Structures are given as C-alpha cells and as structure tokens.
Tab-separated table of C-alpha atoms and ligand atoms in Angstrom:
chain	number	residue	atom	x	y	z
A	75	UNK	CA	172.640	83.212	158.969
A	76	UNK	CA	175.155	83.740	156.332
A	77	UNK	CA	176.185	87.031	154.985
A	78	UNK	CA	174.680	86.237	151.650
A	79	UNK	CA	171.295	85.326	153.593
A	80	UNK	CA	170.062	88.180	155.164
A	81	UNK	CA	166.908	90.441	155.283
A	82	UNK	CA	169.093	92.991	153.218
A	83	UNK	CA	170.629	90.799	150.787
A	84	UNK	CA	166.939	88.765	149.828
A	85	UNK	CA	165.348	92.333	149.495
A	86	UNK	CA	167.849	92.752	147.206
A	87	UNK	CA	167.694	89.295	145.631
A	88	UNK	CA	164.135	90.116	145.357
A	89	UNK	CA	164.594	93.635	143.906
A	90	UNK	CA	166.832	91.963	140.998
A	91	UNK	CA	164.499	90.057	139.378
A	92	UNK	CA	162.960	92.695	136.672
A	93	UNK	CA	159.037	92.953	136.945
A	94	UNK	CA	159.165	95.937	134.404
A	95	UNK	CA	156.356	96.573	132.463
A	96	UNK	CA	155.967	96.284	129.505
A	97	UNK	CA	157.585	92.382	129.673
A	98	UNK	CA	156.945	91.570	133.607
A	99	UNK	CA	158.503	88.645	135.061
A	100	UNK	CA	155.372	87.464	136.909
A	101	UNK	CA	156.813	83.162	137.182
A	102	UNK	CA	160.710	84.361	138.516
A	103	UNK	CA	159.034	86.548	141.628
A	104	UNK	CA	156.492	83.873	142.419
A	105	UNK	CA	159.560	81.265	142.806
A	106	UNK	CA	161.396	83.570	144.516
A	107	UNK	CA	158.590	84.289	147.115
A	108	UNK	CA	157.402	80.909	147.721
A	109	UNK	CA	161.425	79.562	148.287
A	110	UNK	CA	161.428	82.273	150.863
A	111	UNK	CA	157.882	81.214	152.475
A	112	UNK	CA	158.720	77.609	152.355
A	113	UNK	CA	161.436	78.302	154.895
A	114	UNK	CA	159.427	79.948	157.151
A	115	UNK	CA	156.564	77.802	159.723
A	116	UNK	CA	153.126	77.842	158.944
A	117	UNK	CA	153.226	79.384	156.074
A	118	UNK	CA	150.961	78.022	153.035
A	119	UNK	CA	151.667	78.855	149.343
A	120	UNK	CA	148.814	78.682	146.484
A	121	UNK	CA	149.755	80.545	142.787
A	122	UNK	CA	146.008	81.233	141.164
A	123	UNK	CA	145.998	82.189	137.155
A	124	UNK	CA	144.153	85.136	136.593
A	125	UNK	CA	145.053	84.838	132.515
A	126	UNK	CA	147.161	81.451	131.380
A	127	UNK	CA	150.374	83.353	131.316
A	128	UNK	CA	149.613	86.120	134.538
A	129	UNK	CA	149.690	84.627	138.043
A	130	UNK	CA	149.292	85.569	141.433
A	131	UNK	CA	150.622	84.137	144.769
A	132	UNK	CA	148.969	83.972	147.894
A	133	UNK	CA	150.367	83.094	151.230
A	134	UNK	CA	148.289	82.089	154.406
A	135	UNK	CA	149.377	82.267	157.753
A	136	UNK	CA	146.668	80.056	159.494
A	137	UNK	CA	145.274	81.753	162.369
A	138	UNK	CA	143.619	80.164	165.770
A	139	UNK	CA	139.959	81.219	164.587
A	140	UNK	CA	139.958	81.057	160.921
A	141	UNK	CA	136.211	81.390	160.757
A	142	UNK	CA	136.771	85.183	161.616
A	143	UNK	CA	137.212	87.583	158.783
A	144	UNK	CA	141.231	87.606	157.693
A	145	UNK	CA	143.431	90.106	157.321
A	146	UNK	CA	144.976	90.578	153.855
A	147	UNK	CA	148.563	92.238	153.527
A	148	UNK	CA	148.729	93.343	149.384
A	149	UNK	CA	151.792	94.229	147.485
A	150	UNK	CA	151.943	93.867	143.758
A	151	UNK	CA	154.785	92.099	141.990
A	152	UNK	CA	154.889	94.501	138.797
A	153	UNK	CA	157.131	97.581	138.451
A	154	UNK	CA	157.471	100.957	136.176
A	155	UNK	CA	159.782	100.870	133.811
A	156	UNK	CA	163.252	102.373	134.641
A	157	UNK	CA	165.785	104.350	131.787
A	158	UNK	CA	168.760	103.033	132.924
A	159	UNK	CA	171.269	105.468	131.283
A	160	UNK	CA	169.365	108.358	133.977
A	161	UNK	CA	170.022	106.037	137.070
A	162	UNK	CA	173.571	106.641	139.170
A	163	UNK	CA	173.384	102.646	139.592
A	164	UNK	CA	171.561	100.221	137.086
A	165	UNK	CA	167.932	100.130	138.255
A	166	UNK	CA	167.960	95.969	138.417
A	167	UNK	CA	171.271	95.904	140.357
A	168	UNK	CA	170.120	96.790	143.842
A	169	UNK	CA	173.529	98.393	144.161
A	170	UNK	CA	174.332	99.080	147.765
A	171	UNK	CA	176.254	102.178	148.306
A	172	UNK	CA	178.217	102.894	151.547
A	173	UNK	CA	176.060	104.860	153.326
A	174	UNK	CA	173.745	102.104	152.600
A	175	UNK	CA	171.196	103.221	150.134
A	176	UNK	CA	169.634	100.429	147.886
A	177	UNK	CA	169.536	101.640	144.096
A	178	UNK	CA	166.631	99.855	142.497
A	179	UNK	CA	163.212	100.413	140.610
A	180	UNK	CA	160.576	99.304	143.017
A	181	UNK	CA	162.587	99.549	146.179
A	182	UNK	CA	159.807	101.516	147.512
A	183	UNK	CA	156.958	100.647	144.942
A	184	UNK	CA	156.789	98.106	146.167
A	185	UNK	CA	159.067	95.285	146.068
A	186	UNK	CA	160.122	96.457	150.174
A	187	UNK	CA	156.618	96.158	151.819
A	188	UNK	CA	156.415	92.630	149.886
A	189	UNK	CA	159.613	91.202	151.797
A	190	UNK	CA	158.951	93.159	154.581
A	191	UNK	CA	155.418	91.383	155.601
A	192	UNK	CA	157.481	88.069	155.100
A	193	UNK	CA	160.758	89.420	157.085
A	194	UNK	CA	158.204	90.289	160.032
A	195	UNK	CA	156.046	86.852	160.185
A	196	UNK	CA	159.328	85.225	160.302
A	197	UNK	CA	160.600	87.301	163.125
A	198	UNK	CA	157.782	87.273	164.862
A	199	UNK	CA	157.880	83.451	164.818
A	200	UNK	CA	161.330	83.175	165.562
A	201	UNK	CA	160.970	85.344	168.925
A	202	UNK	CA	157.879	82.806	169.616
A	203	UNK	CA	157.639	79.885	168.247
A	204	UNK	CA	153.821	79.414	169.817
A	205	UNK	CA	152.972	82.746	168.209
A	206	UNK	CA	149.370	81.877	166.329
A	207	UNK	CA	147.728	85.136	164.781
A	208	UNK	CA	143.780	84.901	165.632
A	209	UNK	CA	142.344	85.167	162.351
A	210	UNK	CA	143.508	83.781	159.056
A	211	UNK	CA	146.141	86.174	157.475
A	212	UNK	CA	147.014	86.113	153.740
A	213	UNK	CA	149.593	87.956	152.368
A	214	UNK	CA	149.003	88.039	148.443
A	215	UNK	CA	151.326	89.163	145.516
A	216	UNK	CA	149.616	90.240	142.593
A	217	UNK	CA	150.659	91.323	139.019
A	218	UNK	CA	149.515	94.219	136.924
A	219	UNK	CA	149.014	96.783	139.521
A	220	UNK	CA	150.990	99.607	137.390
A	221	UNK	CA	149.087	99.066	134.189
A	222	UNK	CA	145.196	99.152	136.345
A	223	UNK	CA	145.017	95.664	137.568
A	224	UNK	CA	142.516	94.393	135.039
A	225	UNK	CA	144.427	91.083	134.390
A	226	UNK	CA	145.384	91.607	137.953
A	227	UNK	CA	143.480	92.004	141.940
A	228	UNK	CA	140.374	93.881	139.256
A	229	UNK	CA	140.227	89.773	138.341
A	230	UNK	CA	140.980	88.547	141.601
A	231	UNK	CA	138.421	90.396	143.397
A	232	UNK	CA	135.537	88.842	141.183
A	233	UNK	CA	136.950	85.356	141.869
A	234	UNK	CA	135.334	82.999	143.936
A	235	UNK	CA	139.046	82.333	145.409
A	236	UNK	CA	138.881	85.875	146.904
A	237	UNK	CA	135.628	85.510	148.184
A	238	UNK	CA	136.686	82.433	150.095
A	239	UNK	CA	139.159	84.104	152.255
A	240	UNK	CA	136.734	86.338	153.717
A	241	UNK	CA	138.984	89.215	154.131
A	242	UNK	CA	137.638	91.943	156.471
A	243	UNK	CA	140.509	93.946	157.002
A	244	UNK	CA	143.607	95.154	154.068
A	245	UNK	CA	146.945	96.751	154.492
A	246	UNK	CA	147.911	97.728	151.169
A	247	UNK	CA	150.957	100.069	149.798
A	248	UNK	CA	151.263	103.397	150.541
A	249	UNK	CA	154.104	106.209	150.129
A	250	UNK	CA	157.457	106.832	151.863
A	251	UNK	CA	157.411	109.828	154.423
A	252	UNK	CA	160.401	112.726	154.324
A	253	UNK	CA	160.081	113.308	158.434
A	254	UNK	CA	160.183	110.665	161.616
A	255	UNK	CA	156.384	110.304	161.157
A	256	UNK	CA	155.011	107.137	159.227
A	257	UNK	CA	152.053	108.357	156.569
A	258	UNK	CA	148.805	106.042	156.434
A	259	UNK	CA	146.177	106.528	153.421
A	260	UNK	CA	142.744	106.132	153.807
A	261	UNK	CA	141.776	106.988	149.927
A	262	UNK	CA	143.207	106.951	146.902
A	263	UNK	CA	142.895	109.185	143.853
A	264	UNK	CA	140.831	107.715	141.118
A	265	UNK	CA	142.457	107.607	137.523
A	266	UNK	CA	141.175	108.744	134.333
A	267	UNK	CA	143.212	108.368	131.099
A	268	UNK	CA	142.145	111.111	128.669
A	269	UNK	CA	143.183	111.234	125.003
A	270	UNK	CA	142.303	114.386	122.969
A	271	UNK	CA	142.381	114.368	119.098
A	272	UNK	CA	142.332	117.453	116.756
A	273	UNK	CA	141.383	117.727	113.055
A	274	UNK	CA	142.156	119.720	110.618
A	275	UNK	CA	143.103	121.716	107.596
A	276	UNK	CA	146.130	120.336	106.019
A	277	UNK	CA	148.276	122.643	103.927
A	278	UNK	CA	151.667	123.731	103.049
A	279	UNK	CA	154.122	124.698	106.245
A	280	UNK	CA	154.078	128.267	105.034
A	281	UNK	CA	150.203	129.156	105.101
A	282	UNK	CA	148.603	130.854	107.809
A	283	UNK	CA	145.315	129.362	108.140
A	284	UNK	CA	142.538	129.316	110.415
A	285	UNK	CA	141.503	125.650	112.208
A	286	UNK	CA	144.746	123.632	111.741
A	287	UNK	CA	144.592	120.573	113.870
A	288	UNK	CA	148.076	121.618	115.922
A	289	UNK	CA	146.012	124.974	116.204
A	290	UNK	CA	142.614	123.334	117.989
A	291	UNK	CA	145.023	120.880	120.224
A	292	UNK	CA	147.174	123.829	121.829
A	293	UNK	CA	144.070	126.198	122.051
A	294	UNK	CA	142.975	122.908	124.211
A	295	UNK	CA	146.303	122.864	125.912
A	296	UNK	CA	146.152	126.078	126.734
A	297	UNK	CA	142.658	125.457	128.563
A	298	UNK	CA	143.712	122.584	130.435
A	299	UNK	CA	147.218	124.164	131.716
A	300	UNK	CA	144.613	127.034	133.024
A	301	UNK	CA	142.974	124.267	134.935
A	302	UNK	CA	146.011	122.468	136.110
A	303	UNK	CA	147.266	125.765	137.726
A	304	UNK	CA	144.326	126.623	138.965
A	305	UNK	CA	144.515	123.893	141.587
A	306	UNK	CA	148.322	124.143	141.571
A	307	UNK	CA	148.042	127.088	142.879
A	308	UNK	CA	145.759	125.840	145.966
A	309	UNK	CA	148.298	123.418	146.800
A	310	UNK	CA	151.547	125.942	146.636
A	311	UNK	CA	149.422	128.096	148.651
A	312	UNK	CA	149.390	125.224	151.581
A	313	UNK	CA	145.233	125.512	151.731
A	314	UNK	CA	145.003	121.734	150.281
A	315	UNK	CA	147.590	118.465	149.737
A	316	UNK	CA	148.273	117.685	146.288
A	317	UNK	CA	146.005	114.478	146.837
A	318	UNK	CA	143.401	116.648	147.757
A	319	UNK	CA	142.645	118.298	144.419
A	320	UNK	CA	141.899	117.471	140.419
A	321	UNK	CA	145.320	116.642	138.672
A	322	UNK	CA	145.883	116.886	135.017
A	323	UNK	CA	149.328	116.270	133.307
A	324	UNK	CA	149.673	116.457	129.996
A	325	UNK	CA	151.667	112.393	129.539
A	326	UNK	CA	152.176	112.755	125.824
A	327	UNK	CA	152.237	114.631	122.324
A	328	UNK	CA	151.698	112.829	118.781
A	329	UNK	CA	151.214	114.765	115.293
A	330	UNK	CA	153.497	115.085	112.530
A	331	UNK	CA	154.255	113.418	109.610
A	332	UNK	CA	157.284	110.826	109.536
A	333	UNK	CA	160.456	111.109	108.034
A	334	UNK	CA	163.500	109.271	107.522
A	335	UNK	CA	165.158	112.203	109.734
A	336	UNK	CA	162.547	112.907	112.072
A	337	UNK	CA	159.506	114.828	110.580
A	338	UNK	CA	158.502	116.522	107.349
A	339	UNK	CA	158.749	120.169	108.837
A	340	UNK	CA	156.872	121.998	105.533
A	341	UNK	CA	153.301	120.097	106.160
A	342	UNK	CA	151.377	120.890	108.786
A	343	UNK	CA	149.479	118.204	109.737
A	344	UNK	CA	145.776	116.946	109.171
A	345	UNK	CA	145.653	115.059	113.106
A	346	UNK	CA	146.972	115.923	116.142
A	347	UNK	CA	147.049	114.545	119.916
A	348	UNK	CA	147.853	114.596	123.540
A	349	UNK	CA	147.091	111.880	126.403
A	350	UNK	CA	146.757	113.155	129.804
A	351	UNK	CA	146.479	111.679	133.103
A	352	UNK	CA	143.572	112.979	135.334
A	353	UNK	CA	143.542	112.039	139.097
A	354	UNK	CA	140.495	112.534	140.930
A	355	UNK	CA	140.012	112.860	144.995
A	356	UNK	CA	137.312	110.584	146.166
A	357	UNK	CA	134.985	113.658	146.841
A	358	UNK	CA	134.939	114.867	143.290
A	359	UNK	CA	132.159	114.806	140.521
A	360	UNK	CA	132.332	112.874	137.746
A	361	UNK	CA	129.272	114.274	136.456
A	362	UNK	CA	131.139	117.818	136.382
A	363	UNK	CA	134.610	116.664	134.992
A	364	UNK	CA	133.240	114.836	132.330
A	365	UNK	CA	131.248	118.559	131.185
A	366	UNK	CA	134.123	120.617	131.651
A	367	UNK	CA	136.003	118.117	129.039
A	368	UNK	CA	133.317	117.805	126.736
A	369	UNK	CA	132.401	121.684	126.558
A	370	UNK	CA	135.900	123.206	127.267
A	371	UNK	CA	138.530	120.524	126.681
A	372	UNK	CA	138.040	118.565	123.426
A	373	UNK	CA	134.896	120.667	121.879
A	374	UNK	CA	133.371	119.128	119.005
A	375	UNK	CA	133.449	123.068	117.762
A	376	UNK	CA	136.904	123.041	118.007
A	377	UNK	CA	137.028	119.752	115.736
A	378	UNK	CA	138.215	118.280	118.905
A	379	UNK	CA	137.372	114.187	120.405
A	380	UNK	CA	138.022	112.493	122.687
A	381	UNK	CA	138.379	109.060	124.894
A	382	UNK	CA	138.452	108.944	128.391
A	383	UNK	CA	139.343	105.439	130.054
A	384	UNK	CA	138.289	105.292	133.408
A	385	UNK	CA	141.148	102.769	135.796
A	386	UNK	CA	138.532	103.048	138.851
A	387	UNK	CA	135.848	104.422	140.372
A	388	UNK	CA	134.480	107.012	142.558
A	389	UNK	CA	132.053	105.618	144.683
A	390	UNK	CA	131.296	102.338	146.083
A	391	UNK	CA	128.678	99.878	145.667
A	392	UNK	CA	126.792	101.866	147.627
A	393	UNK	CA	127.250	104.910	146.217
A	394	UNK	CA	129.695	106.402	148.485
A	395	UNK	CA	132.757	108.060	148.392
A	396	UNK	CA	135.423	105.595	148.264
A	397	UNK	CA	137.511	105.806	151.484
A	398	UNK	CA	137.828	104.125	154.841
A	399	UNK	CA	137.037	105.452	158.079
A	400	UNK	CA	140.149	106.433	159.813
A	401	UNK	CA	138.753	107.012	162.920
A	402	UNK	CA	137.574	104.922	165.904
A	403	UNK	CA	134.443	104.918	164.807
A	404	UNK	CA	136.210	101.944	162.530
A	405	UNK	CA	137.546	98.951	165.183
A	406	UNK	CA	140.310	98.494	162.344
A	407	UNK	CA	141.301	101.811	162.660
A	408	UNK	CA	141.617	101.911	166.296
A	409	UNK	CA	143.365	98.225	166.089
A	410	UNK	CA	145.922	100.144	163.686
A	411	UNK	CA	146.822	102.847	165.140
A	412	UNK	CA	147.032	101.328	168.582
A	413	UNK	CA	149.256	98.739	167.224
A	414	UNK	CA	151.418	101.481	165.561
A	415	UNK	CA	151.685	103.454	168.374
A	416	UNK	CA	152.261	100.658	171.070
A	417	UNK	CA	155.400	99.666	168.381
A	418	UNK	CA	156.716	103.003	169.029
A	419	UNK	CA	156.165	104.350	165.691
A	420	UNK	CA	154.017	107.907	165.047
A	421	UNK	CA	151.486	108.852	162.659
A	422	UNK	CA	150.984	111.744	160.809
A	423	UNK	CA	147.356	112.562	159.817
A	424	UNK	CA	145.955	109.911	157.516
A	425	UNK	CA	145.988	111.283	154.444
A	426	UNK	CA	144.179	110.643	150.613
A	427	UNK	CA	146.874	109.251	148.672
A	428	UNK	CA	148.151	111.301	145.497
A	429	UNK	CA	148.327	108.434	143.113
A	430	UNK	CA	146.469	105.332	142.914
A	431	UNK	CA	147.086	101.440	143.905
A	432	UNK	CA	144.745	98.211	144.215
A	433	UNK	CA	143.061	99.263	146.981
A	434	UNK	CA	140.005	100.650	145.593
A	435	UNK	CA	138.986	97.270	144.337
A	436	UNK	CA	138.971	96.498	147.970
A	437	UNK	CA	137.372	99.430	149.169
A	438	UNK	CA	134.865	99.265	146.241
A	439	UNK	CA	133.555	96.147	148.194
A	440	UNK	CA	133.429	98.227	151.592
A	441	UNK	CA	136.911	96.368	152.810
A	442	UNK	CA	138.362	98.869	154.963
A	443	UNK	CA	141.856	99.124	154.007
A	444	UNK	CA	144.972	101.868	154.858
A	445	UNK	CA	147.693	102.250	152.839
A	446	UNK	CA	151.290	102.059	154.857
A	447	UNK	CA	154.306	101.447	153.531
A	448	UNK	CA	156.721	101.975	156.826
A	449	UNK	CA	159.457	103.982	155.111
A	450	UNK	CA	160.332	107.357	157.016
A	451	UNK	CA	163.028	110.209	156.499
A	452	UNK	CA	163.206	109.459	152.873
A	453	UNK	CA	162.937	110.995	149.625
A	454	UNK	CA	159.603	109.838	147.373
A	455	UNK	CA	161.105	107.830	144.467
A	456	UNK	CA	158.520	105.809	143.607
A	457	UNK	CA	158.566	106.376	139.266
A	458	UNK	CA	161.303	108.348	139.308
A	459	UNK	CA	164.819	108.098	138.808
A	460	UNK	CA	167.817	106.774	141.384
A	461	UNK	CA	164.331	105.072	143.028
A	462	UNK	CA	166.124	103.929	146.521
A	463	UNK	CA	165.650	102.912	150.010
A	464	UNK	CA	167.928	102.600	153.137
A	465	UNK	CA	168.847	99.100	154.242
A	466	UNK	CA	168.786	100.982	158.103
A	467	UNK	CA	165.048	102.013	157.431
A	468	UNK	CA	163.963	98.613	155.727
A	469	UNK	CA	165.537	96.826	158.570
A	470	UNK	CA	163.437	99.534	160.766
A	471	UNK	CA	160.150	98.970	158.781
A	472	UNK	CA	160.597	95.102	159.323
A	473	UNK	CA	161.101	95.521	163.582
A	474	UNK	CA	157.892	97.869	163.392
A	475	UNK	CA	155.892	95.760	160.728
A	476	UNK	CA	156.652	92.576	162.868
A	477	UNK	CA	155.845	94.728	166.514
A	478	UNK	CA	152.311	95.910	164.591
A	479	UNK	CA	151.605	92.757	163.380
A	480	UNK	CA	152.014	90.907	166.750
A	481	UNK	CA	149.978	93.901	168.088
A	482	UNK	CA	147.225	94.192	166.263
A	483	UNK	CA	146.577	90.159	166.594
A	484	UNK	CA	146.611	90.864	170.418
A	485	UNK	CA	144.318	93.734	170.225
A	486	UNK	CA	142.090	92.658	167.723
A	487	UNK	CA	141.430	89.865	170.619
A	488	UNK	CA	140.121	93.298	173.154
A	489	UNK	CA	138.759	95.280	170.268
A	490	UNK	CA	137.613	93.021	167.738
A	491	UNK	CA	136.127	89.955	169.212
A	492	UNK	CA	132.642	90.854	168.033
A	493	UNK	CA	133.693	91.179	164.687
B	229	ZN	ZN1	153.636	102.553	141.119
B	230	ZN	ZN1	152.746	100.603	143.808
C-alpha cells in the first residue's frame, strides 16, 4: 500500500468531495465509492435514481444463505453546510494536524461510518480470503438525509428495490461518545418544523400601540422560551438526557422592512416571524403538542398562524412507539452486543438519540435498527464548527467495525438460525 493509499488518506479523499447542502454532490461520492468497492472481492455495485438528478448507491456483499433476511449498513452521502471563515482548517480540506485530528464537515456525520463499513469488509477479507457472511449484506449510501430524506431512503423505502433485499436487521449512524464507552441508539427524536407568523398594526416607529405584529411574535417567544426551560431545566438537573425530553429552538427571525442599508428602523412592521425546530422523544403526544401550539404558541387571538411540517413520525405502522428493542428479548440485540463485546469494545446504556437520522423510515416498517457510529473519547461535532475526528480512533472504529462484523455473522449462525 502506498502512502497516498491508505484507510486515512481515502477517508480523507472521501471527506473532500463537498456533499453540502444546499448544492450536494450526489454523482462525485457515488464514483468515489464504487472505485473503492470495485477493488475489494465480492463486492456488487448498483446506483438506483430516486429523482433523475438524486441517486443512491448500494453495495452487496453476497452472503452463503441469501434467502435469509440481510443486514443493511446505512450512511447518507449528504452533509450540513459548513462557514468556512469559523473553521481553524477549511471544512473540505480534511486537513490533518499533527496530533492527527481530521478537520472536515461530515467527518463524523457521517462521511467516517461510510468508509469505515468498506475499510472493515475489506479487512475482514484480507485476513480470510474464504470469509462468506451468512446472509446477504448491503451497505447503501443515500442522499438527502440532512434535508428529511424525502427525495432520499423516505423514497427508497417505498421502492420495490428495497423491498427486494429483504432487510431484517439495520445499523445506521449514530453519535460520537466523549468517554472509552461506544453509545448505541435505539430511537430517534422525531422532527417537527414550526413556523409562527404575527399580524399586525402598522404605524409610525414612534407610536406606542397595542397588537403590533413584533408585539404578538415576542409575547409568543416569550411562551415558548418558558417551555424550552422548562425541560432544560430537567436535563441540567441530571433527572433526564437531553434526548429524553421536548426540544424547541427558536432557528430563525424574519420581519422588517428592507433597505438599501439594512432596514427602515421608523416603521414598525405589518408581519412578523420565527421558525423553530421541535424534537420529539418517541414517547411523546402529538395530540398534546399540537394543543399547546395552537392555544398557547401561535393563538389565533393573538393574530398569530402557523405551519408545522412534520419530517417523521411517532409511531409505527402499528401504532407504536417508534424504537427497537434493545434487549435480548430482540435476537439482533443480543447478536449486537455480543459481537461488540466479544471485539473488546463497551457499551454504555443504549440511549434515544437527540437528533434525528433515516432510521425511522426503517423502524416505521418494524426493522429493528441501532444507531452506532464507533467514535469514542471525542468531542460531538456533528453541525458545528472545527467538525473533526482522529485518524487513531477511525483506524480504531475500522479494527472494531471489521471484529463486529465478522462476529455477528458467526453468531447470528447460534442465535439467529431460526430467523
Ligand atoms: Zn446531520
Ligand atoms: Zn447524519
């Protein structure tokens, strides 16, 4: 292996190639990937359109039983967008510094886990060349996971492509971990996207008057901060996770009228509003949230609307909450943690994850899927600025993905075999 070809510098390679919304490079990626799959045994390569112009790639490992369900390993291809002039390093450099820190947007959502699934089948493969998993695995890369998946795995899901590979079990992204323990997520938080609008009166900058629009949209600030600490203050008090209660940030502010220096500042304006991002454990009511935004958030009283876009949902098709089982009660979960364990790694206590990825259009079909991403003893970047990861725990995540992997095929074969 030359220097310029190894596991550090393709996750690099890979994290160069600018997936950004709101202009993602889905047709770069894709190349990218398959080169890399080409070169390594066994491994098939299929792009499906999900629009004419958004893509997806799926790789299949064959396994020795392929009319069992598969496993599916998810990562999506899509990324945030980064402000470069905040970053110490220019997000799409994957500048390496010294103490070997990789500076890039996605290096942990979630351009590693995507290289890392490939790094380990190829290692695993390379220690045995007779290694065959039992069941069919597929490792897909799809695109608009950021922006709620609807051109992306929403689409894919409804496909008759996806129902052909008879998935029964998903490993999807999850979050980096600050101690020696490896998280695992069993839920996700459901999104809403809430826009509130104000009316009314207009007048001159210098009036005092009753019912201004500005007026009704900070009265209805002023509610919703209430709310937002009033879980806060659960969470600094250690009695639940952040993941574990109602969220609501306010995401952004528009009123004002335009001018060629910023805004006419002696008109108070007719419209105001504010967009806020609502997370919702699976265990919360809908029912409720929705009449605590229609009575006390936007009331039509208050001259107040609003639009709620909901990314996901809260139950599954059969009307329950949307997580998996993470305990033996679930084979998968057993199969998982074993494997984990047997590879040396630790768990901490699965946990509902804070934000939100394409796993609950899996779990909305009662897939059981965890979310792991093997990054420990590091920072959570993922959004933020100076987004990194550690070539030294990458190159760890890979030995323990490809030790897991290996394991749970052989235990899936003692556990499993009735499935
Ligand atoms: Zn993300
Ligand atoms: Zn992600």
């Amino acid at each position: 292996t030359s220097e310029s070809d190894t596991p550090i510098s393709r996750f690099q390679q890979y994290l160069r190639i600018n997936t950004a919304h709101p202009n993602p490079n889905y047709t770069t990626p894709i190349n990218y990937l398959t080169n890399f799959a080409n070169s390594i045994p066994n491994l098939h390569s299929k792009i499906i359109h999900l629009t004419p112009t958004i893509p997806l790639l799926l790789l299949t490992w064959p396994g020795s039983n392929p009319s069992l369900p598969s496993i599916l390993f998810n990562s999506h291809l899509d990324s945030v967008p980064a402000e470069p002039e905040k970053w110490t390093h220019p997000p799409f450099a994957a500048h390496k510094t010294s103490d070997g820190r990789i500076f890039a947007r996605g290096a942990q959502d979630d351009k590693c886990i995507g290289m890392q699934y490939l790094e380990a089948i190829k290692a695993i493969q390379s220690s045995d060349p007779n290694f065959v998993p039992l069941r069919n695995v597929h490792i897909l890369y799809v695109p608009e996971e950021e922006v709620g998946g609807f051109n992306g795995m929403r689409k894919f899901v409804e496909r008759k492509e996806f129902e052909e590979l008879n998935v029964g079990f998903v490993m999807d992204e999850g979050q980096a971990s600050t101690n020696d323990e490896f998280r695992v997520f069993y839920a996700d938080r459901t999104p809403w996207h809430m826009v509130i609008k104000a009316v009314g009166m207009p007048g001159h900058g210098s009036k005092l008057v009753d019912n201004t629009a500005m007026e009704n949209l900070m009265k209805s600030i002023e509610v919703i901060t209430k709310f937002r600490e009033s879980k806060f203050v659960i969470v600094k008090a250690g009695l639940a996770a952040n993941s574990e209660v109602i969220s609501v940030n306010p995401v952004f502010l528009k009123a004002g009228t335009p001018s060629p220096t910023g805004f006419v500042m002696n008109m108070q304006p007719s419209e105001a509003e504010a967009g806020f991002d609502i997370r919702m454990p699976p265990t919360a009511d809908p029912q409720l949230m929705r009449k605590i935004i229609e009575e006390q958030w936007a009331p039509a009283w208050r001259n107040m609307t609003y639009e709620i876009t909901e990314k996901g949902f809260l139950r599954d098709n059969m009307g329950r909450p949307l997580m998996t089982l993470a305990s033996d009660t679930n084979p998968w979960w057993s199969v998982f943690n074993e494997a984990v364990t047997r590879a040396g790694g630790k768990l901490s206590k699965p946990e509902i994850l804070a934000s939100t990825t394409d796993a609950r259009f899996m779990r909305r079909l009662g897939i059981p899927t965890f979310g792991f991403s093997p990054m420990k003893n590091t920072p959570i970047l993922l959004h933020d600025h100076n987004e990194f990861l550690k070539d030294t725990v990458y190159l760890e995540g890979i030995k323990h993905l490809k030790t897991c992997f290996a394991g749970i095929s052989i235990l899936e074969k003692m556990i499993l075999h009735t499935i």
